């Protein structure tokens, strides 16, 4: 990509119909044998519909407007941003996954504010996702906007679909990563990897 090309959003906001969601949740509850519970059927379908509308691909996010980059003041070495919490939605079961991201990049001409890096990740994580797709989408997204010499991202997450099936808190940690450019070199990759896997993610407790 040249400096004159405008990067695109891989997952632009999509239309949301809260009424359709509400009716579907009401059918789901009836299918689960909960339709005779008036206190559940009265308000729960709408609450769930509004929750999903607010958290999955909300249409009021303009990531192109929100994601700003700045001229590099002279940084030539690795920038590490650790312990970025995010929530994703497993596209296989529509159950949440709680994750912590660790990002490293070596800037060229541009840098980004740390909150913007988190915004970019969460924008993509809010879609129904697979970990393997999310890490690639996120690196694509950040690389296109930062144009760094190299970039790497490690995602570590625990998945509620596992906990729901086993009726126990999930202690399994899923780790995926993507690295490009100079982050494939050990001198840059090792500091990121070691900081990412130094300890079990805190959302799982001790």
N, CA and C of each residue as an Amber inpcrd file, in Angstrom:
protein
   618
   0.8440000  -1.1970000   0.0000000   0.0000000   0.0000000   0.0000000
   0.8810000   1.2490000   0.0000000   0.5890000   2.1930000  -0.8810000
   1.3410000   3.4360000  -0.9030000   0.7540000   4.4110000   0.0930000
   1.5060000   5.4950000   0.3440000   1.0340000   6.4670000   1.3220000
  -0.1980000   7.2160000   0.8380000  -0.5340000   7.1090000  -0.4650000
  -1.6690000   7.8470000  -0.9990000  -2.9610000   7.0390000  -0.9580000
  -2.8600000   5.7510000  -0.6280000  -4.0500000   4.9290000  -0.5750000
  -4.7200000   5.0540000   0.7850000  -6.0420000   5.1460000   0.7710000
  -6.8010000   5.2400000   2.0080000  -7.1290000   3.8360000   2.4960000
  -6.6740000   3.4310000   3.6870000  -7.0090000   2.0970000   4.1730000
  -8.5020000   1.9670000   4.3960000  -9.0210000   0.7820000   4.1850000
 -10.4440000   0.5580000   4.3550000 -10.7000000  -0.1830000   5.6540000
 -11.9320000  -0.0670000   6.1580000 -12.3250000  -0.8200000   7.3390000
 -12.7300000  -2.2160000   6.8970000 -12.0770000  -3.2660000   7.4020000
 -12.4290000  -4.6120000   6.9710000 -13.8120000  -5.0390000   7.4080000
 -14.3200000  -4.4430000   8.4670000 -15.6520000  -4.7960000   8.9560000
 -16.4430000  -3.5150000   9.2410000 -16.9650000  -2.8530000   8.2170000
 -17.7150000  -1.6180000   8.4650000 -19.0040000  -1.9130000   9.2170000
 -19.5640000  -0.9120000   9.9160000 -20.8120000  -1.1300000  10.6500000
 -21.9210000  -1.6310000   9.7290000 -22.7020000  -2.5580000  10.2280000
 -23.8070000  -3.1470000   9.4790000 -25.1210000  -2.7620000  10.1480000
 -26.2150000  -2.7550000   9.4030000 -27.4940000  -2.3630000  10.0050000
 -27.9480000  -3.3650000  11.0710000 -28.5680000  -2.8480000  12.1070000
 -29.0690000  -3.6640000  13.2100000 -30.5660000  -3.4260000  13.3390000
 -31.3470000  -4.5080000  13.4380000 -32.8000000  -4.4210000  13.5970000
 -33.1590000  -5.0060000  14.9540000 -33.3840000  -4.1260000  15.9270000
 -33.6340000  -4.5730000  17.3000000 -34.9200000  -5.3790000  17.3970000
 -35.9420000  -5.0200000  16.6050000 -37.2200000  -5.7530000  16.6600000
 -37.0480000  -7.1960000  16.2000000 -36.2800000  -7.4020000  15.1570000
 -36.0330000  -8.7670000  14.6760000 -35.2930000  -9.5780000  15.7400000
 -34.3070000  -8.9530000  16.3790000 -33.5660000  -9.6470000  17.4380000
 -34.5040000 -10.0040000  18.5810000 -35.3490000  -9.0610000  18.9810000
 -36.2700000  -9.2980000  20.0910000 -37.1810000 -10.4950000  19.8110000
 -37.7520000 -10.5490000  18.6130000 -38.6430000 -11.6640000  18.2700000
 -37.8800000 -12.9890000  18.2690000 -36.6400000 -12.9510000  17.7950000
 -35.8460000 -14.1840000  17.7550000 -35.5250000 -14.6760000  19.1580000
 -35.2170000 -13.7400000  20.0690000 -34.9170000 -14.1410000  21.4460000
 -36.1650000 -14.7040000  22.1230000 -37.3280000 -14.1210000  21.8380000
 -38.5700000 -14.6570000  22.3920000 -38.7960000 -16.0870000  21.9110000
 -38.5470000 -16.3420000  20.6250000 -38.6700000 -17.7050000  20.1030000
 -37.6450000 -18.6360000  20.7580000 -36.4410000 -18.1280000  20.9670000
 -35.4000000 -18.9270000  21.6210000 -35.8370000 -19.3430000  23.0150000
 -36.3690000 -18.4010000  23.7760000 -36.8070000 -18.7130000  25.1360000
 -37.9410000 -19.7360000  25.1340000 -38.8710000 -19.5940000  24.1950000
 -39.9400000 -20.5870000  24.1020000 -39.3660000 -21.9560000  23.7250000
 -38.3970000 -21.9600000  22.8260000 -37.7630000 -23.2160000  22.4480000
 -37.0240000 -23.8710000  23.5950000 -36.5460000 -23.0640000  24.5390000
 -35.8480000 -23.5780000  25.7150000 -36.8020000 -23.9390000  26.8500000
 -38.1040000 -23.8330000  26.5930000 -39.0850000 -24.1850000  27.6100000
 -39.3140000 -23.1140000  28.6500000 -38.9330000 -21.8690000  28.3330000
 -39.0750000 -20.7750000  29.2850000 -40.2570000 -19.8580000  28.9610000
 -41.0490000 -20.2280000  27.9570000 -42.1140000 -19.3440000  27.4950000
 -43.2390000 -19.1320000  28.4740000 -43.3580000 -19.9820000  29.4970000
 -44.4320000 -19.8230000  30.4760000 -44.0580000 -18.8790000  31.6070000
 -42.8510000 -18.3200000  31.5660000 -42.4030000 -17.4060000  32.6160000
 -42.6880000 -15.9740000  32.1810000 -43.7930000 -15.4440000  32.6630000
 -44.2260000 -14.1260000  32.1920000 -43.1970000 -13.0430000  32.5110000
 -42.5340000 -13.1600000  33.6740000 -41.5630000 -12.1330000  34.0460000
 -40.3380000 -12.1800000  33.1160000 -40.0520000 -13.3510000  32.5440000
 -38.9580000 -13.4760000  31.5900000 -39.3960000 -12.9970000  30.2120000
 -40.5180000 -13.4550000  29.7570000 -40.9740000 -13.1340000  28.4050000
 -41.3480000 -11.6600000  28.2530000 -41.6990000 -11.0010000  29.3650000
 -42.1540000  -9.6100000  29.2740000 -41.0410000  -8.6520000  28.8740000
 -39.8590000  -8.8080000  29.4590000 -38.8000000  -7.8280000  29.2560000
 -37.4860000  -8.4060000  28.7180000 -37.2190000  -9.6720000  28.9940000
 -35.9190000 -10.2320000  28.6300000 -35.6210000 -10.1700000  27.1330000
 -36.5510000 -10.5150000  26.2480000 -36.2090000 -10.4490000  24.8200000
 -35.7490000  -9.0610000  24.3750000 -36.3950000  -8.0130000  24.8790000
 -35.9910000  -6.6630000  24.4930000 -34.6400000  -6.3040000  25.1000000
 -34.4350000  -6.6690000  26.3580000 -33.1480000  -6.3770000  27.0050000
 -32.0020000  -7.0470000  26.2480000 -32.1920000  -8.3090000  25.8910000
 -31.1450000  -9.0340000  25.1660000 -30.9080000  -8.3960000  23.8030000
 -31.9920000  -8.0320000  23.1220000 -31.8630000  -7.4000000  21.8060000
 -31.0740000  -6.1050000  21.8920000 -31.3710000  -5.2940000  22.8950000
 -30.6560000  -4.0220000  23.0500000 -29.2000000  -4.2490000  23.4230000
 -28.9470000  -5.2710000  24.2480000 -27.5670000  -5.5780000  24.6180000
 -26.7540000  -5.9790000  23.3820000 -27.3110000  -6.8710000  22.5730000
 -26.5990000  -7.3060000  21.3760000 -26.4100000  -6.1450000  20.4060000
 -27.4240000  -5.3070000  20.2750000 -27.3200000  -4.1700000  19.3600000
 -26.2300000  -3.1990000  19.8010000 -26.0670000  -3.0510000  21.1120000
 -25.0710000  -2.1230000  21.6430000 -23.6560000  -2.6900000  21.5850000
 -23.5270000  -4.0160000  21.6300000 -22.2000000  -4.5940000  21.7870000
 -21.6640000  -5.2810000  20.5380000 -22.5310000  -5.7090000  19.6210000
 -22.0710000  -6.3620000  18.3970000 -22.2570000  -5.4020000  17.2300000
 -21.1390000  -4.8830000  16.7360000 -21.1520000  -4.0730000  15.5380000
 -22.0990000  -2.8750000  15.6210000 -22.0110000  -2.0410000  16.6440000
 -22.8950000  -0.8750000  16.7190000 -22.6210000   0.0880000  15.5850000
 -23.6930000   0.6340000  15.0260000 -23.5530000   1.4750000  13.8440000
 -23.0150000   2.8650000  14.1080000 -22.8630000   3.2720000  15.3780000
 -22.4230000   4.6410000  15.6540000 -20.9030000   4.7480000  15.7740000
 -20.1690000   3.6540000  15.5230000 -18.7100000   3.7030000  15.5730000
 -18.1850000   4.1160000  14.2000000 -17.3880000   5.1770000  14.1710000
 -16.7000000   5.5820000  12.9520000 -15.2150000   5.4280000  13.2070000
 -14.7090000   4.2390000  12.9300000 -13.3340000   3.9450000  13.3030000
 -12.3520000   4.7740000  12.4870000 -12.7030000   5.1360000  11.2640000
 -11.7980000   5.9540000  10.4680000 -11.6370000   7.3410000  11.0820000
 -12.7170000   7.8680000  11.6230000 -12.6700000   9.1840000  12.2550000
 -11.9660000   9.1120000  13.6040000 -12.1930000   8.0210000  14.3390000
 -11.6510000   7.8940000  15.6850000 -10.1800000   7.5080000  15.7040000
  -9.7240000   6.7730000  14.6940000  -8.3620000   6.2460000  14.7230000
  -7.4110000   7.2540000  14.0970000  -6.6810000   7.9590000  14.9370000
  -5.7590000   8.9960000  14.4800000  -4.3190000   8.5000000  14.6020000
  -3.4930000   8.8980000  13.6520000  -2.0600000   8.6360000  13.7380000
  -1.3210000   9.9670000  13.7390000  -0.0850000   9.9350000  14.2520000
   0.7070000  11.1510000  14.4030000   2.0990000  10.9290000  13.8260000
   2.7600000  12.0070000  13.5020000   4.1220000  11.9070000  13.0010000
   5.0300000  11.3250000  14.0780000   5.8920000  10.4230000  13.6800000
   6.8490000   9.8140000  14.5910000   7.8450000  10.8790000  15.0580000
   7.9600000  11.1010000  16.3740000   8.8930000  12.1180000  16.8710000
  10.3580000  11.6780000  16.8240000  10.6150000  10.4650000  16.3520000
  11.9900000   9.9940000  16.2690000  12.2190000   8.6240000  16.8570000
  11.1500000   7.9590000  17.2600000  11.2540000   6.6270000  17.8470000
  11.7430000   5.6310000  16.8020000  12.8230000   4.8980000  17.1420000
  13.4090000   3.9480000  16.2010000  13.3220000   2.5040000  16.6860000
  12.8870000   2.3180000  17.9160000  12.9060000   0.9720000  18.4970000
  11.4850000   0.4870000  18.7510000  11.3810000  -0.6000000  19.4950000
  10.1200000  -1.2870000  19.7010000   9.1990000  -0.5250000  20.6560000
   7.9420000  -0.4130000  20.2770000   6.8880000   0.1090000  21.1450000
   6.0460000  -1.0760000  21.5930000   5.9190000  -1.2670000  22.9060000
   5.1140000  -2.3520000  23.4570000   3.8920000  -1.7850000  24.1680000
   2.7400000  -2.3650000  23.8790000   1.5070000  -2.0260000  24.5830000
   0.9380000  -3.3360000  25.1140000   1.0040000  -3.5240000  26.4220000
   0.6090000  -4.7870000  27.0430000  -0.7150000  -4.6710000  27.7870000
  -1.3270000  -5.8380000  27.9930000  -2.5100000  -5.9750000  28.8550000
  -3.6770000  -5.1200000  28.3790000  -3.9740000  -5.1950000  27.0920000
  -5.1430000  -4.5110000  26.5250000  -6.3250000  -5.4740000  26.5970000
  -7.2690000  -5.1940000  27.4830000  -8.4130000  -6.0930000  27.6600000
  -9.4490000  -5.8560000  26.5650000 -10.0590000  -6.9440000  26.1380000
 -11.1240000  -6.8410000  25.1390000 -12.1090000  -7.9850000  25.3620000
 -13.3010000  -7.8350000  24.8150000 -14.3140000  -8.8890000  24.8230000
 -14.7050000  -9.1600000  23.3900000 -14.6630000 -10.4290000  23.0260000
 -15.0690000 -10.8350000  21.6900000 -16.2720000 -11.7610000  21.8130000
 -16.8460000 -12.1410000  20.6590000 -18.0010000 -13.0230000  20.6260000
 -17.6840000 -14.1980000  19.7100000 -17.6740000 -15.3870000  20.2780000
 -17.3990000 -16.5890000  19.5080000 -18.4840000 -16.7720000  18.4570000
 -18.1000000 -16.8250000  17.1860000 -19.1130000 -16.9210000  16.1420000
 -19.7360000 -18.3130000  16.0540000 -19.1180000 -19.3020000  16.6940000
 -19.6970000 -20.6450000  16.6780000 -20.8620000 -20.7800000  17.6490000
 -20.7920000 -20.0740000  18.7950000 -21.8140000 -20.2350000  19.8310000
 -22.4250000 -18.9140000  20.2870000 -21.9480000 -17.7890000  19.7780000
 -22.3820000 -16.4570000  20.2420000 -22.2350000 -16.3380000  21.7500000
 -21.1430000 -16.8600000  22.2650000 -20.8050000 -16.7300000  23.6780000
 -19.5650000 -15.8510000  23.7960000 -19.4740000 -15.0490000  24.8570000
 -18.3290000 -14.1370000  24.9750000 -17.0100000 -14.8640000  25.1830000
 -15.9600000 -14.2090000  24.7390000 -14.5890000 -14.6160000  25.0510000
 -13.8960000 -13.4020000  25.6430000 -13.2370000 -13.5840000  26.7820000
 -12.5510000 -12.4940000  27.4620000 -11.0670000 -12.5920000  27.1400000
 -10.5230000 -11.5180000  26.6020000  -9.1570000 -11.5910000  26.1270000
  -8.2690000 -10.4610000  26.6080000  -6.9720000 -10.7140000  26.5060000
  -5.9510000  -9.7080000  26.7670000  -4.9920000  -9.7270000  25.5860000
  -4.7590000  -8.5520000  25.0200000  -3.8950000  -8.4140000  23.8560000
  -2.5710000  -7.7780000  24.2500000  -1.5230000  -8.1710000  23.5330000
  -0.1910000  -7.6030000  23.6980000   0.3120000  -7.2290000  22.3100000
   0.6160000  -5.9610000  22.1210000   0.9850000  -5.4430000  20.8130000
   2.4020000  -4.8810000  20.8430000   3.1350000  -5.1300000  19.7860000
   4.4410000  -4.5150000  19.6170000   4.6040000  -4.0370000  18.1860000
   5.1760000  -2.8620000  17.9990000   5.4770000  -2.4230000  16.6380000
   6.6940000  -1.5080000  16.6500000   7.4100000  -1.5160000  15.5450000
   8.5400000  -0.6190000  15.3390000   8.0780000   0.4390000  14.3520000
   7.9080000   1.6690000  14.7950000   7.3310000   2.6840000  13.9140000
   8.2790000   3.0900000  12.7970000   7.6780000   3.5540000  11.7310000
   8.4290000   4.1790000  10.6440000   8.1590000   5.6740000  10.7360000
   7.1720000   6.1610000  10.0280000   6.8820000   7.5990000  10.0580000
   5.7000000   7.9600000  10.9530000   4.9170000   6.9600000  11.3940000
   3.7020000   7.2400000  12.1340000   3.6590000   6.4690000  13.4480000
   3.0270000   7.0770000  14.4420000   2.7140000   6.4110000  15.7000000
   1.2460000   6.6740000  16.0050000   0.6930000   5.8940000  16.9180000
  -0.7100000   6.0690000  17.3050000  -0.8060000   6.1830000  18.8150000
  -1.8240000   6.9040000  19.2890000  -2.0900000   6.9470000  20.7190000
  -2.4810000   5.5660000  21.2170000  -2.1250000   5.2560000  22.4430000
  -2.3630000   3.9130000  22.9680000  -3.8500000   3.5880000  23.0330000
  -4.6830000   4.5710000  23.3640000  -6.1220000   4.3110000  23.4070000
  -6.6580000   3.9860000  22.0280000  -6.0320000   4.5240000  20.9750000
  -6.4830000   4.2450000  19.6160000  -6.1680000   2.8070000  19.2240000
  -5.0470000   2.2840000  19.7190000  -4.7230000   0.8920000  19.4480000
  -5.7920000  -0.0210000  20.0530000  -6.2350000   0.3140000  21.2500000
  -7.2880000  -0.4770000  21.8890000  -8.6030000  -0.3270000  21.1300000
  -8.9020000   0.8850000  20.6600000 -10.1340000   1.0930000  19.8970000
 -10.1430000   0.2470000  18.6370000  -9.0110000   0.2090000  17.9360000
  -8.9390000  -0.5710000  16.7170000  -9.1980000  -2.0480000  16.9630000
  -8.6020000  -2.5870000  18.0440000  -8.8060000  -3.9870000  18.3760000
 -10.2540000  -4.2540000  18.7630000 -10.8130000  -3.4060000  19.6080000
 -12.1790000  -3.6420000  20.0690000 -13.2040000  -3.4770000  18.9670000
 -12.9270000  -2.6020000  18.0180000 -13.8190000  -2.4440000  16.8710000
 -13.9700000  -3.7730000  16.1340000 -12.8730000  -4.4830000  15.9660000
 -12.8990000  -5.7590000  15.2620000 -13.3800000  -6.8910000  16.1580000
 -13.0380000  -6.8420000  17.4470000 -13.4040000  -7.9120000  18.3670000
 -14.9020000  -7.9680000  18.6050000 -15.6040000  -6.8580000  18.4140000
 -17.0370000  -6.8180000  18.6970000 -17.8640000  -7.5670000  17.6580000
 -17.2530000  -7.9510000  16.5570000 -17.9450000  -8.7760000  15.5810000
 -17.9540000 -10.2330000  16.0590000 -18.9300000 -11.0510000  15.6380000
 -18.7750000 -12.4980000  15.8420000 -17.4700000 -12.9420000  15.1810000
 -16.6080000 -13.5870000  15.9560000 -15.2400000 -13.7720000  15.5040000
 -14.7050000 -15.1680000  15.8070000 -13.6200000 -15.4810000  15.1230000
 -12.7110000 -16.5610000  15.4860000 -11.3940000 -15.9160000  15.9040000
 -10.7280000 -16.4920000  16.8900000  -9.4430000 -15.9370000  17.3130000
  -8.4720000 -15.8090000  16.1480000  -8.4450000 -16.8620000  15.3180000
  -7.4880000 -16.8860000  14.2220000  -7.7610000 -15.7800000  13.2050000
  -9.0160000 -15.4370000  13.0110000  -9.3540000 -14.3330000  12.1070000
  -9.1200000 -12.9920000  12.7790000  -9.4680000 -12.9000000  14.0610000
  -9.3450000 -11.6290000  14.7640000  -7.9040000 -11.1480000  14.7860000
  -6.9470000 -12.0320000  15.0540000  -5.5600000 -11.5920000  15.1440000
  -5.0590000 -11.1030000  13.7830000  -5.4970000 -11.7480000  12.6970000
  -5.0900000 -11.3070000  11.3580000  -5.7870000 -10.0000000  10.9900000
  -7.1070000  -9.9240000  11.2430000  -7.8390000  -8.6880000  10.9510000
  -7.2430000  -7.5000000  11.7010000  -6.9170000  -7.7110000  12.9780000
  -6.3960000  -6.6210000  13.7900000  -5.0320000  -6.1570000  13.2930000
  -4.1630000  -7.1040000  12.9250000  -2.8490000  -6.7240000  12.4170000
  -2.9890000  -6.0400000  11.0580000  -3.8620000  -6.5510000  10.1990000
  -4.1300000  -5.8760000   8.9140000  -4.5540000  -4.4310000   9.1460000
  -5.4940000  -4.2690000  10.0640000  -6.0700000  -2.9520000  10.3620000
  -4.9920000  -1.9860000  10.8650000  -4.2140000  -2.4250000  11.8400000
  -3.1990000  -1.5590000  12.4340000  -2.0400000  -1.3080000  11.4760000
  -1.6470000  -2.3310000  10.7510000  -0.5380000  -2.1810000   9.8170000
  -0.8830000  -1.1850000   8.7130000  -2.1140000  -1.2370000   8.2150000
  -2.5160000  -0.3400000   7.1410000  -2.4890000   1.1170000   7.5870000
  -2.7690000   1.3740000   8.8450000  -2.8540000   2.7510000   9.3250000
  -1.5240000   3.2700000   9.8610000  -0.7210000   2.3860000  10.4370000
   0.5570000   2.8120000  11.0010000   1.7080000   2.7210000  10.0050000
   1.6030000   1.8020000   9.0390000   2.6890000   1.5650000   8.0860000
   4.0340000   1.4020000   8.8310000   4.0940000   0.4950000   9.8140000
   5.3080000   0.3610000  10.6210000   6.3740000  -0.4620000   9.9010000
   7.5650000  -0.4680000  10.4740000   8.6190000  -1.3500000   9.9740000
   8.3170000  -2.8060000  10.3260000   7.5730000  -2.9940000  11.3670000
   7.1670000  -4.3360000  11.7650000   6.1050000  -4.2490000  12.8370000
   5.2830000  -5.2900000  12.9380000   4.2090000  -5.2930000  13.9270000
   3.9340000  -6.7250000  14.3490000   3.6050000  -6.9030000  15.6350000
   3.2480000  -8.2150000  16.1570000   2.1170000  -8.0810000  17.1650000
   1.2600000  -9.0820000  17.2150000   0.1190000  -9.0580000  18.1230000
  -0.0800000 -10.4530000  18.7030000  -0.2090000 -10.5190000  20.0240000
  -0.4990000 -11.7670000  20.7310000  -1.8410000 -11.6000000  21.4280000
  -2.7660000 -12.5210000  21.1720000  -4.0710000 -12.5160000  21.8250000
  -4.1920000 -13.7430000  22.7060000  -4.5790000 -13.5360000  23.9740000
  -4.7880000 -14.6370000  24.9080000  -6.1970000 -14.4990000  25.4700000
  -6.9710000 -15.5710000  25.4190000  -8.3820000 -15.4380000  25.7730000
  -8.9300000 -16.6980000  26.4300000  -9.9950000 -16.5020000  27.2100000
 -10.7640000 -17.5940000  27.8060000 -12.1790000 -17.5060000  27.2540000
 -12.7770000 -18.6520000  26.9840000 -14.0200000 -18.6870000  26.2210000
 -15.1760000 -19.2500000  27.0460000 -16.2580000 -18.4770000  27.0950000
 -17.4200000 -18.8830000  27.8920000 -18.1220000 -20.1050000  27.3110000
 -17.9800000 -20.3610000  26.0100000 -18.6150000 -21.5520000  25.4440000
 -18.0590000 -22.8130000  26.0950000 -16.7800000 -22.7960000  26.4600000
 -16.1880000 -23.9420000  27.1630000 -16.7490000 -24.0280000  28.5780000
 -16.8250000 -22.8910000  29.2550000 -17.3200000 -22.8780000  30.6310000
 -18.7810000 -23.3050000  30.6970000 -19.5900000 -22.8870000  29.7380000
 -21.0150000 -23.2370000  29.7480000 -21.2120000 -24.7370000  29.5560000
 -20.4170000 -25.3370000  28.6890000 -20.5840000 -26.7660000  28.4260000
 -20.0880000 -27.6160000  29.5890000 -19.0780000 -27.1320000  30.2860000
 -18.5170000 -27.9150000  31.3960000 -19.1030000 -27.5140000  32.7450000
 -19.9410000 -26.4640000  32.7610000 -20.5480000 -25.9740000  33.9970000
 -19.4950000 -25.6350000  35.0410000 -18.3990000 -25.0360000  34.5740000
 -17.3050000 -24.6560000  35.4660000 -16.5540000 -23.4980000  34.8390000
 -15.9480000 -22.6480000  35.6430000 -15.1470000 -21.5600000  35.0810000
 -14.0780000 -22.1040000  34.1510000 -13.9290000 -21.4550000  33.0140000
 -12.9400000 -21.9090000  32.0390000 -11.5430000 -21.4730000  32.4510000
 -10.6380000 -22.4380000  32.5490000  -9.2460000 -22.1300000  32.8690000
  -8.3320000 -22.2930000  31.6500000  -8.9070000 -22.7470000  30.5370000
  -8.1060000 -22.9000000  29.3250000  -7.8010000 -21.5360000  28.7270000
  -6.5630000 -21.3170000  28.3580000  -6.1610000 -20.0700000  27.7130000
  -5.7960000 -20.3750000  26.2650000  -6.4760000 -19.7140000  25.3530000
  -6.1820000 -19.8520000  23.9290000  -5.2460000 -18.7140000  23.5340000
  -4.1330000 -19.0400000  22.8980000  -3.1480000 -18.0410000  22.4950000
  -2.9400000 -18.1090000  20.9890000  -3.0950000 -16.9750000  20.3240000
  -2.7910000 -16.8730000  18.8950000  -1.9230000 -15.6370000  18.6930000
  -1.1250000 -15.6470000  17.6340000  -0.2940000 -14.4740000  17.3750000
  -0.0430000 -14.3230000  15.8820000   0.3070000 -13.1070000  15.5100000
   0.6660000 -12.7650000  14.1370000   1.8130000 -11.7680000  14.2100000
   2.8340000 -11.9530000  13.3630000   3.9670000 -11.0310000  13.3630000
   4.4190000 -10.7900000  11.9300000   4.8240000  -9.5570000  11.6740000
   5.2000000  -9.1700000  10.3200000   6.3930000  -8.2190000  10.3500000
   7.0780000  -8.1370000   9.2140000   8.2070000  -7.2240000   9.0970000
   9.2940000  -7.5610000  10.0880000   9.8800000  -6.5410000  10.6960000
  11.0070000  -6.7750000  11.5970000  10.5910000  -7.4900000  12.8800000
   9.2910000  -7.5780000  13.1630000   8.8660000  -8.3340000  14.3500000
   9.0720000  -9.8330000  14.1660000   9.4280000 -10.2760000  12.9840000
   9.7940000 -11.6740000  12.7880000  11.2260000 -11.9430000  13.2370000
  11.9760000 -10.8910000  13.5020000  13.3390000 -11.0340000  13.9990000
  13.3060000 -11.2040000  15.5220000  14.1270000 -12.0920000  16.0230000
  14.0760000 -12.4520000  17.4390000  14.3270000 -11.2570000  18.3620000
  15.1740000 -10.3190000  17.9850000  15.4830000  -9.2090000  18.8730000
  14.2560000  -8.3580000  19.1610000  13.3080000  -8.3320000  18.2340000
  12.0670000  -7.5850000  18.4500000  10.9480000  -8.4840000  18.9650000
  10.9200000  -9.7270000  18.4630000   9.8210000 -10.6130000  18.8170000
   9.8970000 -11.0910000  20.2600000  11.0780000 -11.4300000  20.7430000
  11.1960000 -12.0130000  22.0760000  10.6770000 -11.1070000  23.1960000
  10.9750000  -9.7990000  23.1960000  10.4080000  -8.9610000  24.2670000
   8.8790000  -8.9660000  24.2830000   8.2670000  -8.9690000  23.1030000
   6.8080000  -9.0140000  23.0450000   6.2890000 -10.3570000  23.5320000
   6.8440000 -11.4380000  23.0260000   6.3700000 -12.7680000  23.3940000
   6.5640000 -13.0420000  24.8830000   7.7170000 -12.6820000  25.4130000
   7.9810000 -12.9460000  26.8280000   7.0520000 -12.1490000  27.7330000
   6.7590000 -10.9180000  27.3640000   5.8420000 -10.1240000  28.1870000
   4.4170000 -10.6430000  28.0830000   4.0660000 -11.2390000  26.9460000
   2.7060000 -11.7370000  26.7480000   2.4420000 -13.0080000  27.5350000
   3.4250000 -13.8900000  27.6360000   3.2020000 -15.1980000  28.2590000
   3.8730000 -15.3110000  29.6230000   4.2740000 -14.1950000  30.1790000
   4.9860000 -14.2180000  31.4590000   4.1510000 -14.8140000  32.5820000
   2.8330000 -14.6090000  32.5280000   1.9760000 -15.1480000  33.5740000
   0.5950000 -15.3810000  33.0150000  -0.2120000 -16.1410000  33.7550000
  -1.5670000 -16.4310000  33.3100000  -2.3750000 -15.1320000  33.3090000
  -3.1820000 -14.8980000  32.2640000  -3.9940000 -13.6730000  32.2140000
  -4.8290000 -13.4800000  33.4700000  -4.9110000 -12.2600000  33.9380000
  -5.5270000 -11.9690000  35.2390000  -7.0260000 -12.2020000  35.2600000
  -7.6910000 -12.2170000  34.0940000  -9.1350000 -12.4190000  34.1230000
  -9.5240000 -13.8310000  34.5620000  -8.5510000 -14.7400000  34.6590000
  -8.8370000 -16.0960000  35.1010000  -8.6360000 -16.2840000  36.5900000
  -8.1860000 -15.2690000  37.2850000  -7.9330000 -15.4190000  38.6990000
  -6.6190000 -16.1380000  38.9680000  -6.3590000 -16.4210000  40.2030000
  -5.0960000 -17.0620000  40.5990000  -5.3450000 -18.4490000  41.1860000
